[in-house]
Amino acid sequence: MSPATLAVTTGRPPREPDQPLNVPITLASTYVAGGDIDYGRYGNPTWSAFEDTLGALEGGRCLAFSTGMAAVTTVLDLVGQGAKVVLPKHAYQGSLMAVADLEARGRLVSRLVDITDTAAVVAECQDAALVWLESPTNPALEVADIETIAAAAHEAGAYVVVDNTFATPLLQQPIPLGADIVVHSATKYLAGHSDALIGALVTADDELLEVLKGRRGLAGATPGTMEAWLAVRGMRTLHLRVERAQANAQTLVTRLREHPAVAEVRYPGFGGIVAIVLAEGELAADLLVRKTRIWVHATSLGGVESTFERRRRWRTESPTIPVALVRMSVGIEDVEDLWSDLETALDTLTASPPR
Ligand SMILES: *Cc1c(COP(=O)(O)O)cnc(C)c1O
């Protein structure tokens, strides 16, 4: 079945008379003994609908977590004492901070790499325990050669993890490319409506799945039932939203490249995230995000609504990200409305200053 059909049909109750079409929100801390779940921290039928759907889309088995960061730190916790972790220097800042925190406490050693330099990444894989990839990266939008790097990492005996939040399983499937674990902030495109925090891990390795499930229970990093339900609801339209956001992004990229207020446009060629660097610098970027009526000045991404922010407003963002870089999460509104709102704001940045 194609991804569009899987997104709509997976994770449904059995087709029997009077069964609902949609999975109900099961509010339960405990279950009658003798079954497979027993207690609310070990499982929930609403989580299962989310897990079955995302697992089918990624080509593996899925575990839902409370947030993307809960999924990230659960994987990092598997790394042995003092082992080496390779990760992109422009990975999601939360993932970089989690690794730096573990390194400061002597738990692991990290090597930050430019993931576009495949030969350098492959060389770093040699004595690594874990190779962490994010592609495209947040917010630099660099793309990794996942297949080549995964093959080299496996040869060196390292695990390969891919944060697939930006691409979604519709535009990139890391498991067939060689990833052992796929990480998602389902808060973003999967849930897709800026109303829920939820994360996920997907793996095709049943043994690894049991280990991760055990860790999730020990950390208590389990999602709320309402959040799991919202994410299932979101995934039913994932293909339509990603298709529209991508088409809008491609149109905007062409026009942004022509605008004199924009010095640089970064776009990997697919997906709904675009980064621009303002020609007039940091102040122009700060002005832009306050001058629009449709585009919302907000962090996060992957919702139906178009949002943007200057990433270096966060003191924790990498110093190698340009200060005037604005990350744009293109939504599913009408593209002409999006462009005219943006163009009006950009034009004010190039107009000559009042005397
Ligand atoms: C947002 C994000 C995360 C963290 O997810 P939360 O749900 O906010 O905890 C991890 N990776 C990427 C690429 C993200 O964009």
mmCIF file of N, CA, C and O in Angstrom, residues 50-82:
data_model
loop_
_atom_site.group_PDB
_atom_site.id
_atom_site.type_symbol
_atom_site.label_atom_id
_atom_site.label_comp_id
_atom_site.label_asym_id
_atom_site.label_seq_id
_atom_site.Cartn_x
_atom_site.Cartn_y
_atom_site.Cartn_z
ATOM 1 N N PHE A 50 -1.311 5.229 17.277
ATOM 2 C CA PHE A 50 -0.233 6.121 16.816
ATOM 3 C C PHE A 50 0.983 5.298 16.374
ATOM 4 O O PHE A 50 1.548 5.511 15.296
ATOM 5 N N GLU A 51 1.367 4.346 17.225
ATOM 6 C CA GLU A 51 2.572 3.540 16.953
ATOM 7 C C GLU A 51 2.405 2.684 15.707
ATOM 8 O O GLU A 51 3.335 2.552 14.895
ATOM 9 N N ASP A 52 1.225 2.104 15.539
ATOM 10 C CA ASP A 52 0.992 1.250 14.356
ATOM 11 C C ASP A 52 1.075 2.094 13.075
ATOM 12 O O ASP A 52 1.632 1.654 12.068
ATOM 13 N N THR A 53 0.516 3.297 13.130
ATOM 14 C CA THR A 53 0.484 4.138 11.930
ATOM 15 C C THR A 53 1.880 4.623 11.558
ATOM 16 O O THR A 53 2.323 4.487 10.411
ATOM 17 N N LEU A 54 2.623 5.164 12.536
ATOM 18 C CA LEU A 54 3.968 5.664 12.234
ATOM 19 C C LEU A 54 4.909 4.514 11.875
ATOM 20 O O LEU A 54 5.739 4.636 10.965
ATOM 21 N N GLY A 55 4.755 3.373 12.573
ATOM 22 C CA GLY A 55 5.570 2.190 12.259
ATOM 23 C C GLY A 55 5.373 1.756 10.808
ATOM 24 O O GLY A 55 6.329 1.470 10.090
ATOM 25 N N ALA A 56 4.112 1.743 10.368
ATOM 26 C CA ALA A 56 3.815 1.340 8.981
ATOM 27 C C ALA A 56 4.447 2.321 7.997
ATOM 28 O O ALA A 56 4.998 1.912 6.972
ATOM 29 N N LEU A 57 4.395 3.612 8.314
ATOM 30 C CA LEU A 57 4.947 4.620 7.392
ATOM 31 C C LEU A 57 6.470 4.550 7.307
ATOM 32 O O LEU A 57 7.050 4.799 6.252
ATOM 33 N N GLU A 58 7.123 4.225 8.446
ATOM 34 C CA GLU A 58 8.599 4.192 8.462
ATOM 35 C C GLU A 58 9.163 2.822 8.093
ATOM 36 O O GLU A 58 10.363 2.690 7.870
ATOM 37 N N GLY A 59 8.321 1.770 8.097
ATOM 38 C CA GLY A 59 8.817 0.429 7.804
ATOM 39 C C GLY A 59 9.502 -0.219 8.993
ATOM 40 O O GLY A 59 10.545 -0.857 8.854
ATOM 41 N N GLY A 60 8.931 -0.044 10.188
ATOM 42 C CA GLY A 60 9.483 -0.670 11.390
ATOM 43 C C GLY A 60 8.418 -0.718 12.466
ATOM 44 O O GLY A 60 7.229 -0.573 12.174
ATOM 45 N N ARG A 61 8.849 -0.947 13.717
ATOM 46 C CA ARG A 61 7.903 -0.913 14.844
ATOM 47 C C ARG A 61 8.199 0.325 15.670
ATOM 48 O O ARG A 61 9.358 0.687 15.880
ATOM 49 N N CYS A 62 7.139 0.956 16.157
ATOM 50 C CA CYS A 62 7.250 2.283 16.759
ATOM 51 C C CYS A 62 6.916 2.274 18.243
ATOM 52 O O CYS A 62 6.095 1.485 18.710
ATOM 53 N N LEU A 63 7.561 3.173 18.983
ATOM 54 C CA LEU A 63 7.237 3.440 20.386
ATOM 55 C C LEU A 63 6.973 4.930 20.540
ATOM 56 O O LEU A 63 7.785 5.752 20.107
ATOM 57 N N ALA A 64 5.861 5.277 21.171
ATOM 58 C CA ALA A 64 5.529 6.681 21.403
ATOM 59 C C ALA A 64 6.182 7.165 22.693
ATOM 60 O O ALA A 64 6.279 6.410 23.665
ATOM 61 N N PHE A 65 6.648 8.403 22.696
ATOM 62 C CA PHE A 65 7.266 9.020 23.873
ATOM 63 C C PHE A 65 6.550 10.336 24.195
ATOM 64 O O PHE A 65 5.808 10.865 23.374
ATOM 65 N N SER A 66 6.841 10.859 25.385
ATOM 66 C CA SER A 66 6.167 12.089 25.818
ATOM 67 C C SER A 66 6.505 13.279 24.931
ATOM 68 O O SER A 66 5.658 14.132 24.687
ATOM 69 N N THR A 67 7.759 13.352 24.455
ATOM 70 C CA THR A 67 8.206 14.441 23.577
ATOM 71 C C THR A 67 9.309 13.890 22.666
ATOM 72 O O THR A 67 9.820 12.787 22.910
ATOM 73 N N GLY A 68 9.697 14.687 21.688
ATOM 74 C CA GLY A 68 10.843 14.314 20.866
ATOM 75 C C GLY A 68 12.097 14.187 21.722
ATOM 76 O O GLY A 68 12.887 13.269 21.540
ATOM 77 N N MET A 69 12.279 15.109 22.666
ATOM 78 C CA MET A 69 13.472 15.068 23.528
ATOM 79 C C MET A 69 13.497 13.815 24.410
ATOM 80 O O MET A 69 14.580 13.301 24.713
ATOM 81 N N ALA A 70 12.336 13.323 24.832
ATOM 82 C CA ALA A 70 12.305 12.077 25.611
ATOM 83 C C ALA A 70 12.806 10.921 24.743
ATOM 84 O O ALA A 70 13.550 10.044 25.215
ATOM 85 N N ALA A 71 12.440 10.936 23.463
ATOM 86 C CA ALA A 71 12.921 9.902 22.536
ATOM 87 C C ALA A 71 14.435 10.039 22.325
ATOM 88 O O ALA A 71 15.173 9.052 22.365
ATOM 89 N N VAL A 72 14.902 11.287 22.147
ATOM 90 C CA VAL A 72 16.333 11.551 21.932
ATOM 91 C C VAL A 72 17.153 11.059 23.133
ATOM 92 O O VAL A 72 18.136 10.322 22.977
ATOM 93 N N THR A 73 16.751 11.448 24.346
ATOM 94 C CA THR A 73 17.563 11.115 25.526
ATOM 95 C C THR A 73 17.479 9.626 25.865
ATOM 96 O O THR A 73 18.417 9.069 26.423
ATOM 97 N N THR A 74 16.381 8.973 25.486
ATOM 98 C CA THR A 74 16.280 7.523 25.694
ATOM 99 C C THR A 74 17.318 6.794 24.841
ATOM 100 O O THR A 74 17.966 5.850 25.307
ATOM 101 N N VAL A 75 17.522 7.249 23.617
ATOM 102 C CA VAL A 75 18.529 6.627 22.758
ATOM 103 C C VAL A 75 19.930 6.915 23.302
ATOM 104 O O VAL A 75 20.768 6.008 23.402
ATOM 105 N N LEU A 76 20.191 8.168 23.675
ATOM 106 C CA LEU A 76 21.539 8.533 24.168
ATOM 107 C C LEU A 76 21.897 7.764 25.433
ATOM 108 O O LEU A 76 23.057 7.463 25.678
ATOM 109 N N ASP A 77 20.881 7.422 26.226
ATOM 110 C CA ASP A 77 21.095 6.689 27.461
ATOM 111 C C ASP A 77 21.629 5.268 27.216
ATOM 112 O O ASP A 77 22.221 4.652 28.098
ATOM 113 N N LEU A 78 21.441 4.767 25.978
ATOM 114 C CA LEU A 78 21.902 3.411 25.653
ATOM 115 C C LEU A 78 23.408 3.348 25.456
ATOM 116 O O LEU A 78 24.010 2.281 25.511
ATOM 117 N N VAL A 79 24.030 4.518 25.182
ATOM 118 C CA VAL A 79 25.462 4.546 24.876
ATOM 119 C C VAL A 79 26.273 4.140 26.112
ATOM 120 O O VAL A 79 26.013 4.607 27.213
ATOM 121 N N GLY A 80 27.233 3.241 25.895
ATOM 122 C CA GLY A 80 28.061 2.744 26.992
ATOM 123 C C GLY A 80 28.949 3.833 27.583
ATOM 124 O O GLY A 80 29.242 4.840 26.923
ATOM 125 N N GLN A 81 29.389 3.629 28.815
ATOM 126 C CA GLN A 81 30.251 4.577 29.526
ATOM 127 C C GLN A 81 31.507 4.918 28.703
ATOM 128 O O GLN A 81 32.242 4.017 28.301
ATOM 129 N N GLY A 82 31.710 6.206 28.448
ATOM 130 C CA GLY A 82 32.917 6.658 27.745
ATOM 131 C C GLY A 82 32.925 6.432 26.241
ATOM 132 O O GLY A 82 33.916 6.736 25.580
#
